[in-house]
PDB file of C-alpha atoms in Angstrom:
ATOM      1  CA  UNK O   1       3.819   5.527   5.806  1.00  0.00           C
ATOM      2  CA  UNK O   2       7.464   6.246   6.656  1.00  0.00           C
ATOM      3  CA  UNK O   3       7.885   2.594   7.685  1.00  0.00           C
ATOM      4  CA  UNK O   4       7.258   1.421   4.130  1.00  0.00           C
ATOM      5  CA  UNK O   5       9.992  -0.359   2.202  1.00  0.00           C
ATOM      6  CA  UNK O   6      10.985   1.304  -1.117  1.00  0.00           C
ATOM      7  CA  UNK O   7       8.777  -1.264  -2.905  1.00  0.00           C
ATOM      8  CA  UNK O   8       5.792  -0.477  -0.654  1.00  0.00           C
ATOM      9  CA  UNK O   9       6.377   3.260  -1.171  1.00  0.00           C
ATOM     10  CA  UNK O  10       6.337   2.678  -4.934  1.00  0.00           C
ATOM     11  CA  UNK O  11       3.112   0.664  -4.667  1.00  0.00           C
ATOM     12  CA  UNK O  12       1.475   3.438  -2.622  1.00  0.00           C
ATOM     13  CA  UNK O  13       2.673   6.038  -5.150  1.00  0.00           C
ATOM     14  CA  UNK O  14       1.258   3.929  -8.019  1.00  0.00           C
ATOM     15  CA  UNK O  15      -2.096   3.617  -6.262  1.00  0.00           C
ATOM     16  CA  UNK O  16      -2.188   7.355  -5.599  1.00  0.00           C
ATOM     17  CA  UNK O  17      -1.391   8.109  -9.238  1.00  0.00           C
ATOM     18  CA  UNK O  18      -4.325   5.938 -10.331  1.00  0.00           C
ATOM     19  CA  UNK O  19      -6.648   7.382  -7.686  1.00  0.00           C
ATOM     20  CA  UNK O  20      -5.750  10.904  -8.840  1.00  0.00           C
ATOM     21  CA  UNK O  21      -6.616   9.912 -12.396  1.00  0.00           C
ATOM     22  CA  UNK O  22      -5.875  12.058 -15.394  1.00  0.00           C
ATOM     23  CA  UNK O  23      -4.667  10.740 -18.692  1.00  0.00           C
ATOM     24  CA  UNK O  24      -3.121   7.411 -19.550  1.00  0.00           C
ATOM     25  CA  UNK O  25      -1.680   5.621 -22.542  1.00  0.00           C
ATOM     26  CA  UNK O  26      -4.023   2.745 -23.326  1.00  0.00           C
ATOM     27  CA  UNK O  27      -2.523  -0.174 -25.225  1.00  0.00           C
ATOM     28  CA  UNK O  28      -4.757  -2.728 -26.877  1.00  0.00           C
ATOM     29  CA  UNK O  29      -4.328  -5.476 -29.459  1.00  0.00           C
ATOM     30  CA  UNK O  30      -5.110  -4.171 -32.912  1.00  0.00           C
ATOM     31  CA  UNK O  31      -8.266  -5.748 -34.301  1.00  0.00           C
ATOM     32  CA  UNK O  32      -6.800  -5.572 -37.814  1.00  0.00           C
ATOM     33  CA  UNK O  33      -3.157  -6.604 -37.451  1.00  0.00           C
ATOM     34  CA  UNK O  34      -3.074  -8.171 -33.993  1.00  0.00           C
ATOM     35  CA  UNK O  35      -0.100  -6.096 -32.844  1.00  0.00           C
ATOM     36  CA  UNK O  36      -0.001  -3.421 -30.139  1.00  0.00           C
ATOM     37  CA  UNK O  37      -1.987  -0.222 -30.650  1.00  0.00           C
ATOM     38  CA  UNK O  38      -1.616   2.679 -28.197  1.00  0.00           C
ATOM     39  CA  UNK O  39      -3.802   5.721 -27.697  1.00  0.00           C
ATOM     40  CA  UNK O  40      -4.450   8.441 -25.101  1.00  0.00           C
ATOM     41  CA  UNK O  41      -7.456   8.176 -22.769  1.00  0.00           C
ATOM     42  CA  UNK O  42      -8.867   9.970 -19.756  1.00  0.00           C
ATOM     43  CA  UNK O  43      -8.816   7.645 -16.761  1.00  0.00           C
ATOM     44  CA  UNK O  44     -10.440   7.636 -13.328  1.00  0.00           C
ATOM     45  CA  UNK O  45     -10.645   5.013 -10.590  1.00  0.00           C
ATOM     46  CA  UNK O  46     -13.760   3.617  -8.934  1.00  0.00           C
ATOM     47  CA  UNK O  47     -14.171   3.025  -5.190  1.00  0.00           C
ATOM     48  CA  UNK O  48     -12.198  -0.231  -5.465  1.00  0.00           C
ATOM     49  CA  UNK O  49      -9.383   1.534  -7.347  1.00  0.00           C
ATOM     50  CA  UNK O  50     -10.353  -0.138 -10.635  1.00  0.00           C
ATOM     51  CA  UNK O  51      -9.459   1.965 -13.703  1.00  0.00           C
ATOM     52  CA  UNK O  52     -12.349   3.447 -15.688  1.00  0.00           C
ATOM     53  CA  UNK O  53     -12.336   4.861 -19.206  1.00  0.00           C
ATOM     54  CA  UNK O  54     -15.111   6.391 -21.305  1.00  0.00           C
ATOM     55  CA  UNK O  55     -14.791   5.651 -25.012  1.00  0.00           C
ATOM     56  CA  UNK O  56     -16.833   5.857 -28.174  1.00  0.00           C
ATOM     57  CA  UNK O  57     -17.778   2.673 -30.003  1.00  0.00           C
ATOM     58  CA  UNK O  58     -16.612   4.515 -33.150  1.00  0.00           C
ATOM     59  CA  UNK O  59     -13.049   4.756 -31.779  1.00  0.00           C
ATOM     60  CA  UNK O  60     -10.547   2.240 -33.103  1.00  0.00           C
ATOM     61  CA  UNK O  61      -9.458   1.202 -29.588  1.00  0.00           C
ATOM     62  CA  UNK O  62     -13.077   0.454 -28.679  1.00  0.00           C
ATOM     63  CA  UNK O  63     -13.324  -1.984 -31.591  1.00  0.00           C
ATOM     64  CA  UNK O  64     -10.024  -3.529 -30.492  1.00  0.00           C
ATOM     65  CA  UNK O  65     -11.225  -4.028 -26.895  1.00  0.00           C
ATOM     66  CA  UNK O  66     -14.489  -5.548 -28.132  1.00  0.00           C
ATOM     67  CA  UNK O  67     -12.432  -8.070 -30.121  1.00  0.00           C
ATOM     68  CA  UNK O  68      -9.775  -8.808 -27.452  1.00  0.00           C
ATOM     69  CA  UNK O  69     -10.051  -7.150 -24.045  1.00  0.00           C
ATOM     70  CA  UNK O  70      -6.421  -7.666 -22.958  1.00  0.00           C
ATOM     71  CA  UNK O  71      -4.834  -4.292 -22.410  1.00  0.00           C
ATOM     72  CA  UNK O  72      -2.498  -2.111 -20.414  1.00  0.00           C
ATOM     73  CA  UNK O  73      -2.727   1.437 -19.081  1.00  0.00           C
ATOM     74  CA  UNK O  74       0.371   3.520 -18.409  1.00  0.00           C
ATOM     75  CA  UNK O  75       0.153   6.545 -16.118  1.00  0.00           C
ATOM     76  CA  UNK O  76       3.026   8.831 -15.185  1.00  0.00           C
ATOM     77  CA  UNK O  77       3.799  11.809 -13.037  1.00  0.00           C
ATOM     78  CA  UNK O  78       4.490  15.111 -14.842  1.00  0.00           C
ATOM     79  CA  UNK O  79       7.513  14.858 -17.126  1.00  0.00           C
ATOM     80  CA  UNK O  80      10.514  16.977 -16.210  1.00  0.00           C
ATOM     81  CA  UNK O  81      11.645  19.581 -18.707  1.00  0.00           C
ATOM     82  CA  UNK O  82      15.010  20.028 -16.960  1.00  0.00           C
ATOM     83  CA  UNK O  83      15.978  16.468 -15.984  1.00  0.00           C
ATOM     84  CA  UNK O  84      15.896  13.158 -17.814  1.00  0.00           C
ATOM     85  CA  UNK O  85      12.170  12.341 -18.349  1.00  0.00           C
ATOM     86  CA  UNK O  86      13.110   8.660 -18.032  1.00  0.00           C
ATOM     87  CA  UNK O  87      13.478   9.251 -14.282  1.00  0.00           C
ATOM     88  CA  UNK O  88       9.748  10.064 -14.065  1.00  0.00           C
ATOM     89  CA  UNK O  89       7.679   7.816 -11.790  1.00  0.00           C
ATOM     90  CA  UNK O  90       5.343   5.678 -13.882  1.00  0.00           C
ATOM     91  CA  UNK O  91       3.197   2.590 -13.643  1.00  0.00           C
ATOM     92  CA  UNK O  92       1.687   0.249 -16.203  1.00  0.00           C
ATOM     93  CA  UNK O  93      -1.433  -1.641 -15.164  1.00  0.00           C
ATOM     94  CA  UNK O  94      -2.183  -4.879 -17.000  1.00  0.00           C
ATOM     95  CA  UNK O  95      -5.537  -6.586 -17.221  1.00  0.00           C
ATOM     96  CA  UNK O  96      -8.750  -6.956 -19.170  1.00  0.00           C
ATOM     97  CA  UNK O  97     -11.412  -4.352 -19.864  1.00  0.00           C
ATOM     98  CA  UNK O  98     -15.144  -5.000 -19.676  1.00  0.00           C
ATOM     99  CA  UNK O  99     -17.945  -2.661 -20.707  1.00  0.00           C
ATOM    100  CA  UNK O 100     -19.985  -1.713 -17.644  1.00  0.00           C
ATOM    101  CA  UNK O 101     -23.227   0.028 -16.768  1.00  0.00           C
ATOM    102  CA  UNK O 102     -22.885   3.818 -16.733  1.00  0.00           C
ATOM    103  CA  UNK O 103     -24.454   4.105 -13.275  1.00  0.00           C
ATOM    104  CA  UNK O 104     -21.521   2.183 -11.769  1.00  0.00           C
ATOM    105  CA  UNK O 105     -18.916   4.471 -13.307  1.00  0.00           C
ATOM    106  CA  UNK O 106     -20.399   7.869 -14.041  1.00  0.00           C
ATOM    107  CA  UNK O 107     -19.973   9.477 -10.611  1.00  0.00           C
ATOM    108  CA  UNK O 108     -16.316   8.487 -10.260  1.00  0.00           C
ATOM    109  CA  UNK O 109     -15.476   9.425 -13.814  1.00  0.00           C
ATOM    110  CA  UNK O 110     -17.295  12.770 -13.955  1.00  0.00           C
ATOM    111  CA  UNK O 111     -15.950  13.809 -10.542  1.00  0.00           C
ATOM    112  CA  UNK O 112     -12.478  13.550 -12.083  1.00  0.00           C
ATOM    113  CA  UNK O 113     -13.380  14.676 -15.628  1.00  0.00           C
ATOM    114  CA  UNK O 114     -16.387  17.035 -15.370  1.00  0.00           C
ATOM    115  CA  UNK O 115     -15.987  18.201 -19.004  1.00  0.00           C
ATOM    116  CA  UNK O 116     -16.776  14.630 -20.133  1.00  0.00           C
ATOM    117  CA  UNK O 117     -20.404  15.322 -19.192  1.00  0.00           C
ATOM    118  CA  UNK O 118     -20.695  16.872 -22.671  1.00  0.00           C
ATOM    119  CA  UNK O 119     -20.454  13.445 -24.289  1.00  0.00           C
ATOM    120  CA  UNK O 120     -20.925  10.903 -21.449  1.00  0.00           C
ATOM    121  CA  UNK O 121     -24.605  10.581 -22.363  1.00  0.00           C
ATOM    122  CA  UNK O 122     -24.098  10.083 -26.100  1.00  0.00           C
ATOM    123  CA  UNK O 123     -25.357   6.731 -27.328  1.00  0.00           C
ATOM    124  CA  UNK O 124     -22.044   5.663 -28.800  1.00  0.00           C
ATOM    125  CA  UNK O 125     -20.069   6.289 -25.566  1.00  0.00           C
ATOM    126  CA  UNK O 126     -19.576   3.528 -22.995  1.00  0.00           C
ATOM    127  CA  UNK O 127     -17.726   3.096 -19.753  1.00  0.00           C
ATOM    128  CA  UNK O 128     -15.161   0.321 -19.602  1.00  0.00           C
ATOM    129  CA  UNK O 129     -13.565  -0.922 -16.383  1.00  0.00           C
ATOM    130  CA  UNK O 130     -10.253  -2.727 -16.161  1.00  0.00           C
ATOM    131  CA  UNK O 131     -10.095  -5.877 -14.095  1.00  0.00           C
ATOM    132  CA  UNK O 132      -6.471  -5.320 -13.258  1.00  0.00           C
ATOM    133  CA  UNK O 133      -4.105  -8.193 -12.547  1.00  0.00           C
ATOM    134  CA  UNK O 134      -0.619  -6.717 -12.390  1.00  0.00           C
ATOM    135  CA  UNK O 135       1.213  -3.423 -12.024  1.00  0.00           C
ATOM    136  CA  UNK O 136       4.688  -2.728 -13.392  1.00  0.00           C
ATOM    137  CA  UNK O 137       6.160   0.233 -11.522  1.00  0.00           C
ATOM    138  CA  UNK O 138       9.211   2.282 -12.490  1.00  0.00           C
ATOM    139  CA  UNK O 139      10.133   4.380  -9.443  1.00  0.00           C
ATOM    140  CA  UNK O 140      13.404   5.793 -10.718  1.00  0.00           C
ATOM    141  CA  UNK O 141      16.683   4.564 -12.114  1.00  0.00           C
ATOM    142  CA  UNK O 142      17.152   0.870 -11.392  1.00  0.00           C
ATOM    143  CA  UNK O 143      13.951   0.677  -9.326  1.00  0.00           C
ATOM    144  CA  UNK O 144      11.387  -1.461 -11.118  1.00  0.00           C
ATOM    145  CA  UNK O 145       8.772  -3.560  -9.373  1.00  0.00           C
ATOM    146  CA  UNK O 146       6.355  -6.083 -10.791  1.00  0.00           C
ATOM    147  CA  UNK O 147       3.501  -6.500  -8.312  1.00  0.00           C
ATOM    148  CA  UNK O 148       0.025  -7.961  -8.085  1.00  0.00           C
ATOM    149  CA  UNK O 149      -2.637  -5.287  -8.433  1.00  0.00           C
ATOM    150  CA  UNK O 150      -4.513  -6.633  -5.415  1.00  0.00           C
ATOM    151  CA  UNK O 151      -1.429  -5.836  -3.314  1.00  0.00           C
ATOM    152  CA  UNK O 152      -1.534  -2.212  -4.531  1.00  0.00           C
ATOM    153  CA  UNK O 153      -5.228  -2.022  -3.570  1.00  0.00           C
ATOM    154  CA  UNK O 154      -4.428  -3.555  -0.180  1.00  0.00           C
ATOM    155  CA  UNK O 155      -1.650  -1.078   0.624  1.00  0.00           C
ATOM    156  CA  UNK O 156      -3.926   1.809  -0.372  1.00  0.00           C
ATOM    157  CA  UNK O 157      -6.667   0.663   1.994  1.00  0.00           C
ATOM    158  CA  UNK O 158      -4.308  -0.066   4.902  1.00  0.00           C
TER     159      UNK O 158
END
């Protein structure tokens, strides 16, 4: 609402970005070297605003998550082609992914990504849901907020 502080506005914007879904950069810990490994994933949110991804067990990031489920997901608003892209609103969610039953995720995910129906039923594809702990929000130059994810969920349901 208009009564929100800049931090609350940023939290609401971050929640909306996640709710809208789209694509995100997924960072995991590399199963081979242990360092960061980043890839692009389609993301959606469930009814409790928890991030959902659909990935193949053959994908490298799937093997990484199976080995160590700590991860982050970075979503951003469309990048400007005329202004500094570093001014783009973005949020990184940090938490742990767990493989979940397709029935819990399929509706939310396919509503956002209907084309994924082509492979959602394949045996090697699974839904993973992030149990999110923190959100790191960049809402413009000099405006960074580290917040608890549960506070983002709360502001979205208020």
